[in-house]
Amino acid sequence: MNRWTRMVRAAVAMIALIGIPANAGAAQADPDQYAPNPGIESTYLQPGPWAVTEKLGFGCCDSTGAKFDVWYPTDLGGAKHPIVLWGDGTKAVPSQYTYLLRHLASWGFVVIGTENQQTGSGTDILGSLNFLKEQATTPASVFYGKLDTAAAGAIGHSQGATGVVNAMLASDGAIKTAVPIEIPKQALCSEAIKCTDTRKLTSGSVFFVNGSADGFISPSTQALPWQLAGLQSNQAYYEATPANVAKAWATLNGPDHNDVQGQPDCAQASNPCTSGVYGYLGYSTAWMMAQLRGDVAAIEAFRTGTGELLAPSANWSNQVSTVMR
C-alpha cells in the first residue's frame, strides 16, 4: 500500500471515528434523491476527506487558445496525487460539471479540464495532461513535485466521452483509464475527427456509463450487431473493446443525457436532465481509485461475476465487466 492510499484510508478512518462528515462543508449525498448500493458505491458517493480548491482559468492554453480549469486538494501535502483529465460535452465548459469535478478532487485527485467546447478529437484533453506535467516540474507552481504523472485517467461527457477515448488512444499509455459518460453513437459524429473506435484500444481500462433515458444520443443497445451497423450503442462500444483491455459497462436507471451536469440536481443543468448527478459519483470515483491507486476494495466492486456493481440493483442495469484484478 503506497503513501497516498494510506493517507486516504487514514483520513476516512478518522472521519468515522470522530463522527464528522467527510470534507466538512461539502454537500452530502441526499438519500431521498439517490440510495446507493451499500459498500463501495456508498463510500465513494460521499465527499472525500480533502477540502477542495477550484481555479477557473488557472493556466493557458490548449491548441485553440482555451484556458485550463483545475480542482485539487487544498492541502496537497507530501504525497503525490493522481490526475484526472476532464472532457466537456459539446458547447459546454468544465464549470458546468463543478459538482462532479469537486467530488473527484475531494478524494485526492488533481482534476483538470480545458474550456474548449469541442473536445471530441481528444487532442486538448491529452494536452491538459502535458500542461500538468509541465506544472509538476515548475518550481513556482502549486503542483511542483505534487503530481503522480504516471497515474492519469480521463473522464468525459458526450462529445468529451468520445474525446477521452481518443486521448487515451493517442497517449501512448500515459492515460491509464477512461470513463466515457453518455458516449454518443457513431451516427451522430459531425466529422470523423470527433468519432472514436474502441476496437483500436490496446491497453489500459475503460468503464462505460450511460443513463437509461438517453436513448437517442447514447443508447444502451442497438437493433443490428455492431459488426454490421457500427458502434451505435454502449453495448457495442463495450463489446468492441478488445479482450485484453479491462472493461466494464453499466446503465443508470432514469437519468438522461445531461444529468451528469447536476449541481447536484437538475436546476442548473442543461436539458434534458431528470434527477441530477447523484448516480454518477460513486462508481466513477471508485473506478479511478481502483485503476489509478490500486484500491483493492474498489477493484473488487467491479470484478467480473462477483463485483458489487454486478449485483441486482434498483439503480443499475446492463452491468457487465471483465475486470479480474
Tab-separated table of N, CA, C and O in Angstrom, residues 126-166:
chain	number	residue	atom	x	y	z
A	126	LEU	N	-5.660	15.394	-24.007
A	126	LEU	CA	-4.280	14.943	-23.814
A	126	LEU	C	-3.365	16.124	-23.534
A	126	LEU	O	-2.447	16.038	-22.714
A	127	GLY	N	-3.638	17.260	-24.181
A	127	GLY	CA	-2.849	18.459	-23.929
A	127	GLY	C	-2.924	18.927	-22.490
A	127	GLY	O	-1.961	19.484	-21.958
A	128	SER	N	-4.072	18.694	-21.842
A	128	SER	CA	-4.188	19.097	-20.434
A	128	SER	C	-3.257	18.276	-19.547
A	128	SER	O	-2.748	18.767	-18.538
A	129	LEU	N	-3.030	17.012	-19.911
A	129	LEU	CA	-2.067	16.195	-19.166
A	129	LEU	C	-0.659	16.745	-19.356
A	129	LEU	O	0.112	16.861	-18.383
A	130	ASN	N	-0.317	17.106	-20.586
A	130	ASN	CA	1.015	17.663	-20.827
A	130	ASN	C	1.214	18.972	-20.080
A	130	ASN	O	2.311	19.254	-19.570
A	131	PHE	N	0.138	19.768	-19.977
A	131	PHE	CA	0.210	21.018	-19.208
A	131	PHE	C	0.524	20.726	-17.747
A	131	PHE	O	1.396	21.375	-17.136
A	132	LEU	N	-0.161	19.736	-17.158
A	132	LEU	CA	0.093	19.414	-15.755
A	132	LEU	C	1.477	18.816	-15.551
A	132	LEU	O	2.109	19.034	-14.510
A	133	LYS	N	1.970	18.069	-16.514
A	133	LYS	CA	3.334	17.541	-16.406
A	133	LYS	C	4.347	18.678	-16.325
A	133	LYS	O	5.323	18.608	-15.557
A	134	GLU	N	4.118	19.725	-17.087
A	134	GLU	CA	4.990	20.897	-17.019
A	134	GLU	C	4.875	21.580	-15.655
A	134	GLU	O	5.870	22.015	-15.072
A	135	GLN	N	3.639	21.673	-15.157
A	135	GLN	CA	3.437	22.280	-13.846
A	135	GLN	C	4.161	21.511	-12.744
A	135	GLN	O	4.687	22.094	-11.797
A	136	ALA	N	4.194	20.194	-12.883
A	136	ALA	CA	4.821	19.349	-11.862
A	136	ALA	C	6.323	19.560	-11.761
A	136	ALA	O	6.940	19.201	-10.751
A	137	THR	N	6.916	20.134	-12.800
A	137	THR	CA	8.369	20.366	-12.801
A	137	THR	C	8.720	21.848	-12.756
A	137	THR	O	9.877	22.223	-12.931
A	138	THR	N	7.712	22.689	-12.518
A	138	THR	CA	7.924	24.143	-12.446
A	138	THR	C	7.941	24.587	-10.988
A	138	THR	O	6.915	24.518	-10.304
A	139	PRO	N	9.081	25.034	-10.466
A	139	PRO	CA	9.169	25.357	-9.037
A	139	PRO	C	8.135	26.351	-8.546
A	139	PRO	O	7.700	26.283	-7.395
A	140	ALA	N	7.699	27.277	-9.389
A	140	ALA	CA	6.744	28.299	-8.944
A	140	ALA	C	5.310	27.793	-8.901
A	140	ALA	O	4.424	28.482	-8.389
A	141	SER	N	5.063	26.601	-9.412
A	141	SER	CA	3.705	26.092	-9.486
A	141	SER	C	3.264	25.438	-8.185
A	141	SER	O	4.060	24.779	-7.499
A	142	VAL	N	1.984	25.554	-7.869
A	142	VAL	CA	1.412	24.873	-6.705
A	142	VAL	C	1.539	23.361	-6.845
A	142	VAL	O	1.531	22.626	-5.848
A	143	PHE	N	1.683	22.877	-8.086
A	143	PHE	CA	1.753	21.444	-8.332
A	143	PHE	C	3.191	20.914	-8.425
A	143	PHE	O	3.389	19.732	-8.722
A	144	TYR	N	4.147	21.762	-8.145
A	144	TYR	CA	5.551	21.340	-8.229
A	144	TYR	C	5.824	20.167	-7.279
A	144	TYR	O	5.651	20.273	-6.068
A	145	GLY	N	6.207	19.035	-7.855
A	145	GLY	CA	6.531	17.860	-7.054
A	145	GLY	C	5.341	17.203	-6.390
A	145	GLY	O	5.513	16.306	-5.569
A	146	LYS	N	4.102	17.592	-6.768
A	146	LYS	CA	2.904	17.099	-6.081
A	146	LYS	C	2.065	16.132	-6.915
A	146	LYS	O	1.043	15.635	-6.429
A	147	LEU	N	2.458	15.866	-8.152
A	147	LEU	CA	1.628	15.068	-9.042
A	147	LEU	C	2.270	13.729	-9.368
A	147	LEU	O	3.465	13.647	-9.644
A	148	ASP	N	1.449	12.696	-9.359
A	148	ASP	CA	1.885	11.387	-9.849
A	148	ASP	C	1.514	11.339	-11.333
A	148	ASP	O	0.441	10.899	-11.707
A	149	THR	N	2.418	11.817	-12.164
A	149	THR	CA	2.117	11.937	-13.587
A	149	THR	C	2.039	10.579	-14.283
A	149	THR	O	1.599	10.499	-15.433
A	150	ALA	N	2.446	9.521	-13.597
A	150	ALA	CA	2.317	8.173	-14.155
A	150	ALA	C	0.957	7.558	-13.854
A	150	ALA	O	0.672	6.447	-14.295
A	151	ALA	N	0.125	8.272	-13.094
A	151	ALA	CA	-1.209	7.776	-12.732
A	151	ALA	C	-2.243	8.780	-13.206
A	151	ALA	O	-2.720	9.622	-12.444
A	152	ALA	N	-2.567	8.722	-14.496
A	152	ALA	CA	-3.520	9.658	-15.084
A	152	ALA	C	-4.677	8.904	-15.720
A	152	ALA	O	-4.481	7.914	-16.434
A	153	GLY	N	-5.886	9.382	-15.446
A	153	GLY	CA	-7.092	8.843	-16.065
A	153	GLY	C	-7.901	9.976	-16.665
A	153	GLY	O	-7.574	11.155	-16.463
A	154	ALA	N	-8.945	9.640	-17.400
A	154	ALA	CA	-9.750	10.661	-18.062
A	154	ALA	C	-11.227	10.305	-17.985
A	154	ALA	O	-11.609	9.141	-18.135
A	155	ILE	N	-12.044	11.313	-17.735
A	155	ILE	CA	-13.498	11.171	-17.703
A	155	ILE	C	-14.090	12.236	-18.620
A	155	ILE	O	-13.641	13.388	-18.602
A	156	GLY	N	-15.088	11.861	-19.410
A	156	GLY	CA	-15.696	12.852	-20.283
A	156	GLY	C	-17.161	12.575	-20.513
A	156	GLY	O	-17.646	11.458	-20.342
A	157	HIS	N	-17.871	13.627	-20.920
A	157	HIS	CA	-19.312	13.555	-21.142
A	157	HIS	C	-19.635	13.836	-22.604
A	157	HIS	O	-19.128	14.800	-23.191
A	158	SER	N	-20.465	12.992	-23.214
A	158	SER	CA	-20.960	13.213	-24.559
A	158	SER	C	-19.797	13.307	-25.544
A	158	SER	O	-19.028	12.369	-25.676
A	159	GLN	N	-19.655	14.441	-26.263
A	159	GLN	CA	-18.508	14.556	-27.151
A	159	GLN	C	-17.203	14.340	-26.388
A	159	GLN	O	-16.255	13.765	-26.911
A	160	GLY	N	-17.170	14.789	-25.142
A	160	GLY	CA	-15.985	14.585	-24.311
A	160	GLY	C	-15.753	13.132	-23.952
A	160	GLY	O	-14.624	12.732	-23.654
A	161	ALA	N	-16.828	12.317	-23.967
A	161	ALA	CA	-16.660	10.879	-23.754
A	161	ALA	C	-15.917	10.263	-24.932
A	161	ALA	O	-15.026	9.422	-24.772
A	162	THR	N	-16.295	10.693	-26.153
A	162	THR	CA	-15.525	10.302	-27.327
A	162	THR	C	-14.091	10.798	-27.189
A	162	THR	O	-13.132	10.078	-27.489
A	163	GLY	N	-13.947	12.025	-26.712
A	163	GLY	CA	-12.632	12.635	-26.576
A	163	GLY	C	-11.704	11.903	-25.636
A	163	GLY	O	-10.496	11.788	-25.909
A	164	VAL	N	-12.220	11.392	-24.519
A	164	VAL	CA	-11.317	10.722	-23.578
A	164	VAL	C	-10.824	9.395	-24.143
A	164	VAL	O	-9.692	8.979	-23.878
A	165	VAL	N	-11.659	8.727	-24.940
A	165	VAL	CA	-11.185	7.510	-25.598
A	165	VAL	C	-10.116	7.856	-26.631
A	165	VAL	O	-9.063	7.203	-26.705
A	166	ASN	N	-10.351	8.909	-27.413
A	166	ASN	CA	-9.350	9.321	-28.400
A	166	ASN	C	-8.055	9.785	-27.743
A	166	ASN	O	-6.964	9.509	-28.241
